[in-house]
Amino acid sequence: MDVMSVPSSNLDPKIAERLKRDASGLVPAIAQQYDTGEVLMLGWMDDEALHRTLTTGRCTYWSRSRREYWVKGETSGHQQWVKSVALDCDADAILVKVDQVGAACHTGDRTCWDADVLDAVVGERPDARS
C-alpha cells in the first residue's frame, strides 16, 4: 500500500485528509501511560487501525511484519485501554494515552525503552536568573 492508494476505511474523512502517511500508508503511533507519562511503545497505524482505536477503546495497530491488524493484548493479555488520542501539529504522528495492563514491549519489559539506554552527555539549560 502506498500513500496514493490508501485503502478504504471508516475513519472520519476530516481526520483522514489531515493525516500525513509514510510511503506504506502508515503513521507512527506512540503509546503513553495516561497517568504517569511513561512512554511505552511505538506502533504503526493506517486509517483503519486509527478508526478502530478511536471507536473501540482498545489500541489497534498495523503489524508491518505480519501484515495484519492486531489489538494490543489480544493474545498476550497485556492490553492497552484508550484514554485519549491526539495528532501532533503536523498530523504525521499519533499519541495514544492508554491505561497499560502488564508489559507493553513484546520482550516482556514494561516499556520498549527499558533495555537499551545509551550513554549521552546530559545538557543543562542556563540559569534563567542570569
XYZ file of N, CA and C in Angstrom:
390
model
N 0.849 -1.161 0.000
C 0.000 0.000 0.000
C 0.897 1.227 0.000
N 0.619 2.195 -0.822
C 1.380 3.432 -0.809
C 0.456 4.593 -0.480
N 1.065 5.755 -0.270
C 0.307 6.907 0.186
C -0.753 7.336 -0.823
N -0.573 7.018 -2.076
C -1.525 7.408 -3.101
C -2.725 6.470 -3.152
N -2.597 5.294 -2.575
C -3.704 4.339 -2.619
C -4.054 3.860 -1.212
N -4.495 4.787 -0.389
C -4.900 4.454 0.973
C -6.158 3.600 0.893
N -6.151 2.417 1.512
C -7.329 1.556 1.444
C -8.530 2.222 2.102
N -9.697 1.825 1.674
C -10.902 2.418 2.247
C -10.981 2.073 3.725
N -11.558 3.003 4.455
C -11.668 2.852 5.898
C -12.895 3.621 6.351
N -13.341 3.318 7.546
C -14.442 4.050 8.146
C -13.975 5.262 8.939
N -12.674 5.598 8.842
C -12.143 6.754 9.549
C -12.834 8.017 9.050
N -13.172 8.894 9.964
C -13.785 10.177 9.629
C -12.943 10.860 8.545
N -13.538 11.209 7.407
C -12.780 11.835 6.311
C -12.060 13.120 6.735
N -12.585 13.843 7.709
C -11.931 15.062 8.176
C -10.602 14.740 8.862
N -10.537 13.597 9.513
C -9.279 13.161 10.120
C -8.370 12.582 9.033
N -8.920 11.749 8.174
C -8.130 11.085 7.130
C -7.437 12.082 6.209
N -8.103 13.165 5.871
C -7.496 14.135 4.950
C -6.344 14.893 5.593
N -6.297 14.922 6.920
C -5.218 15.611 7.632
C -3.970 14.751 7.801
N -4.126 13.428 7.830
C -3.003 12.533 8.121
C -1.918 12.607 7.058
N -0.677 12.636 7.517
C 0.482 12.556 6.625
C 1.108 11.190 6.854
N 0.916 10.311 5.887
C 1.350 8.924 5.986
C 2.708 8.727 5.320
N 3.410 7.654 5.709
C 4.647 7.306 5.024
C 4.301 6.621 3.698
N 5.300 6.181 2.977
C 5.083 5.574 1.665
C 4.244 4.303 1.729
N 4.152 3.692 2.909
C 3.335 2.490 3.085
C 1.935 2.807 3.585
N 1.620 4.090 3.737
C 0.300 4.481 4.210
C 0.160 4.443 5.719
N 1.282 4.458 6.427
C 1.273 4.308 7.882
C 1.711 5.585 8.590
N 1.259 5.713 9.828
C 1.621 6.826 10.700
C 2.149 6.217 12.001
N 3.296 6.710 12.509
C 3.779 6.191 13.789
C 2.842 6.597 14.918
N 2.630 5.672 15.846
C 1.735 5.913 16.981
C 2.476 5.588 18.274
N 2.659 6.590 19.101
C 3.308 6.419 20.397
C 2.242 6.114 21.438
N 2.459 5.069 22.218
C 1.579 4.758 23.342
C 2.255 5.252 24.620
N 1.497 6.015 25.408
C 2.000 6.611 26.639
C 1.036 6.302 27.777
N 1.570 5.916 28.932
C 0.728 5.677 30.105
C 0.073 6.989 30.503
N -1.250 6.988 30.567
C -2.001 8.232 30.738
C -1.758 8.952 32.056
N -1.499 8.224 33.136
C -1.412 8.879 34.439
C 0.009 9.187 34.886
N 1.007 8.488 34.349
C 2.394 8.722 34.759
C 3.223 9.418 33.689
N 2.747 9.406 32.437
C 3.509 9.990 31.344
C 4.563 9.052 30.776
N 4.668 7.851 31.315
C 5.661 6.876 30.860
C 5.430 6.525 29.385
N 6.486 6.657 28.567
C 6.391 6.293 27.157
C 6.553 4.779 27.053
N 5.565 4.124 26.469
C 5.510 2.665 26.484
C 6.051 2.015 25.225
N 5.574 2.443 24.071
C 5.954 1.757 22.832
C 5.629 2.617 21.622
N 6.139 2.200 20.489
C 5.814 2.789 19.195
C 5.208 1.699 18.338
N 4.068 1.995 17.763
C 3.438 1.088 16.810
C 3.105 1.866 15.554
N 2.467 1.216 14.616
C 2.109 1.854 13.345
C 0.614 1.703 13.112
N 0.002 2.779 12.625
C -1.424 2.749 12.320
C -1.663 3.241 10.899
N -2.578 2.572 10.225
C -3.125 3.126 8.992
C -4.488 3.699 9.359
N -5.236 4.155 8.360
C -6.527 4.783 8.640
C -7.465 3.847 9.400
N -7.508 2.594 8.998
C -8.438 1.655 9.637
C -8.015 1.353 11.075
N -6.719 1.207 11.322
C -6.248 0.966 12.693
C -6.594 2.154 13.588
N -6.433 3.369 13.061
C -6.796 4.555 13.835
C -8.304 4.584 14.078
N -9.081 4.276 13.061
C -10.534 4.226 13.225
C -10.922 3.227 14.322
N -10.339 2.039 14.296
C -10.661 1.030 15.311
C -10.245 1.487 16.701
N -9.093 2.148 16.795
C -8.621 2.661 18.075
C -9.580 3.717 18.621
N -10.045 4.596 17.743
C -10.953 5.671 18.154
C -12.339 5.165 18.541
N -12.756 4.030 17.991
C -14.143 3.594 18.177
C -14.331 2.374 19.073
N -13.224 1.732 19.497
C -13.369 0.532 20.328
C -12.861 0.697 21.752
N -12.033 1.734 21.993
C -11.441 1.898 23.317
C -10.224 1.024 23.551
N -9.793 0.304 22.514
C -8.596 -0.556 22.567
C -7.649 -0.149 21.448
N -6.346 -0.179 21.708
C -5.370 0.186 20.674
C -5.272 -0.908 19.627
N -5.438 -0.510 18.380
C -5.261 -1.401 17.240
C -4.125 -0.855 16.393
N -3.206 -1.722 16.032
C -2.044 -1.342 15.220
C -2.023 -2.168 13.944
N -1.199 -1.726 12.993
C -0.917 -2.494 11.789
C 0.439 -3.139 11.990
N 0.500 -4.450 11.922
C 1.761 -5.170 12.053
C 2.452 -5.193 10.699
N 3.594 -4.518 10.616
C 4.333 -4.488 9.349
C 4.916 -5.853 9.022
N 5.302 -6.632 10.025
C 5.896 -7.943 9.762
C 4.840 -8.994 9.409
N 3.711 -8.975 10.106
C 2.654 -9.968 9.837
C 1.650 -9.490 8.782
N 1.690 -8.173 8.490
C 0.795 -7.563 7.508
C -0.670 -7.815 7.862
N -0.986 -7.523 9.149
C -2.358 -7.662 9.615
C -2.575 -6.735 10.805
N -3.843 -6.489 11.105
C -4.183 -5.678 12.270
C -4.010 -6.510 13.526
N -3.611 -5.849 14.605
C -3.554 -6.526 15.892
C -3.992 -5.572 16.995
N -4.824 -6.089 17.852
C -5.285 -5.353 19.017
C -4.307 -5.671 20.136
N -3.670 -4.639 20.675
C -2.666 -4.837 21.715
C -3.266 -5.611 22.881
N -2.647 -6.729 23.208
C -3.071 -7.557 24.327
C -4.050 -8.646 23.982
N -4.437 -8.738 22.717
C -5.427 -9.743 22.318
C -4.944 -11.163 22.613
N -3.659 -11.408 22.385
C -3.134 -12.745 22.679
C -2.305 -12.775 23.959
N -1.621 -11.674 24.289
C -0.741 -11.652 25.464
C -1.468 -11.317 26.759
N -2.609 -10.658 26.653
C -3.302 -10.179 27.840
C -2.796 -8.825 28.314
N -1.740 -8.309 27.675
C -1.152 -7.016 28.045
C -1.857 -5.911 27.260
N -3.043 -5.589 27.702
C -3.939 -4.718 26.950
C -3.616 -3.237 27.114
N -4.054 -2.459 26.132
C -3.985 -1.006 26.201
C -5.401 -0.466 26.079
N -5.856 0.211 27.128
C -7.184 0.815 27.160
C -7.033 2.297 26.856
N -7.650 2.750 25.792
C -7.502 4.119 25.301
C -8.109 5.114 26.286
N -7.331 6.164 26.597
C -7.809 7.282 27.419
C -7.943 8.549 26.567
N -7.043 8.757 25.588
C -7.154 9.885 24.661
C -6.278 9.603 23.450
N -6.619 10.275 22.342
C -5.860 10.139 21.097
C -5.665 11.544 20.529
N -4.432 11.860 20.114
C -4.147 13.182 19.554
C -3.184 13.058 18.383
N -3.350 13.956 17.425
C -2.391 14.099 16.335
C -1.389 15.178 16.721
N -0.139 15.032 16.270
C 0.814 16.107 16.513
C 0.519 17.265 15.558
N 1.268 18.353 15.690
C 0.989 19.582 14.942
C 1.054 19.396 13.431
N 1.829 18.433 12.949
C 1.945 18.172 11.506
C 1.048 17.044 11.032
N 0.343 16.404 11.930
C -0.523 15.249 11.641
C 0.259 14.095 11.017
N 1.545 13.978 11.424
C 2.350 12.860 10.933
C 2.765 11.912 12.057
N 2.151 12.061 13.216
C 2.373 11.156 14.344
C 1.136 11.192 15.238
N 0.897 10.079 15.907
C -0.266 9.921 16.776
C 0.217 9.634 18.189
N -0.400 10.282 19.165
C -0.127 10.000 20.568
C -1.387 9.396 21.163
N -1.247 8.158 21.667
C -2.375 7.494 22.311
C -2.029 7.341 23.785
N -2.799 8.022 24.622
C -2.622 7.858 26.060
C -3.503 6.694 26.476
N -2.881 5.744 27.174
C -3.539 4.476 27.475
C -3.394 4.118 28.944
N -4.220 3.187 29.367
C -4.021 2.501 30.632
C -3.472 1.134 30.262
N -2.181 0.939 30.468
C -1.488 -0.279 30.076
C -1.657 -1.354 31.135
N -2.063 -2.530 30.712
C -2.145 -3.691 31.594
C -0.943 -4.575 31.289
N -0.051 -4.754 32.256
C 1.121 -5.593 32.048
C 2.167 -4.913 31.191
N 2.991 -5.739 30.551
C 4.108 -5.254 29.746
C 3.609 -4.672 28.422
N 4.239 -3.577 27.986
C 3.915 -3.007 26.678
C 4.820 -3.591 25.599
N 6.048 -3.962 25.961
C 7.013 -4.453 24.984
C 6.848 -5.955 24.740
N 7.099 -6.363 23.507
C 6.984 -7.785 23.163
C 8.038 -8.639 23.880
N 9.076 -7.984 24.449
C 10.111 -8.722 25.181
C 9.678 -9.051 26.599
N 8.559 -8.456 27.040
C 8.091 -8.645 28.403
C 8.449 -7.498 29.324
N 9.228 -6.517 28.831
C 9.548 -5.334 29.621
C 8.337 -4.416 29.695
N 8.306 -3.606 30.731
C 7.204 -2.656 30.899
C 7.102 -1.720 29.698
N 8.245 -1.182 29.242
C 8.261 -0.325 28.061
C 9.286 -0.846 27.076
N 9.220 -0.350 25.870
C 10.190 -0.732 24.845
C 11.510 0.016 25.010
N 11.577 0.915 25.985
C 12.796 1.702 26.190
C 13.484 1.371 27.497
N 13.215 0.207 28.082
C 13.845 -0.184 29.343
C 15.249 -0.760 29.164
N 15.500 -1.435 28.057
C 16.670 -2.309 27.969
C 17.913 -1.691 27.341
N 17.804 -0.619 26.580
C 18.962 -0.164 25.799
C 19.168 1.339 25.922
N 19.406 1.795 27.151
C 19.644 3.215 27.386
C 21.085 3.522 26.979
N 21.250 4.526 26.141
C 22.562 4.893 25.614
C 23.232 5.945 26.489
N 24.574 5.900 26.532
C 25.317 6.945 27.230
C 25.195 8.224 26.423
N 24.900 9.312 27.085
C 24.781 10.607 26.422
C 25.212 11.700 27.384
N 25.799 12.745 26.834
C 26.109 13.916 27.642
C 24.781 14.549 28.031
N 24.656 14.846 29.307
C 23.426 15.444 29.808
C 23.546 16.960 29.709
N 22.624 17.574 29.014
C 22.633 19.023 28.856
C 21.949 19.706 30.016
N 22.373 20.890 30.311
C 21.771 21.710 31.368
C 21.404 23.044 30.761
N 20.178 23.476 30.954
C 19.810 24.788 30.437
C 20.429 25.859 31.321
N 20.722 26.986 30.740
C 21.341 28.067 31.528
C 20.402 28.534 32.639
N 20.983 29.001 33.710
C 20.203 29.539 34.813
C 19.393 30.725 34.305
N 18.103 30.670 34.471
C 17.214 31.702 33.946
C 17.399 33.039 34.666
N 18.003 33.051 35.822
C 18.184 34.301 36.586
C 19.393 35.089 36.114
N 20.248 34.519 35.294
C 21.466 35.220 34.864
C 21.210 36.196 33.761
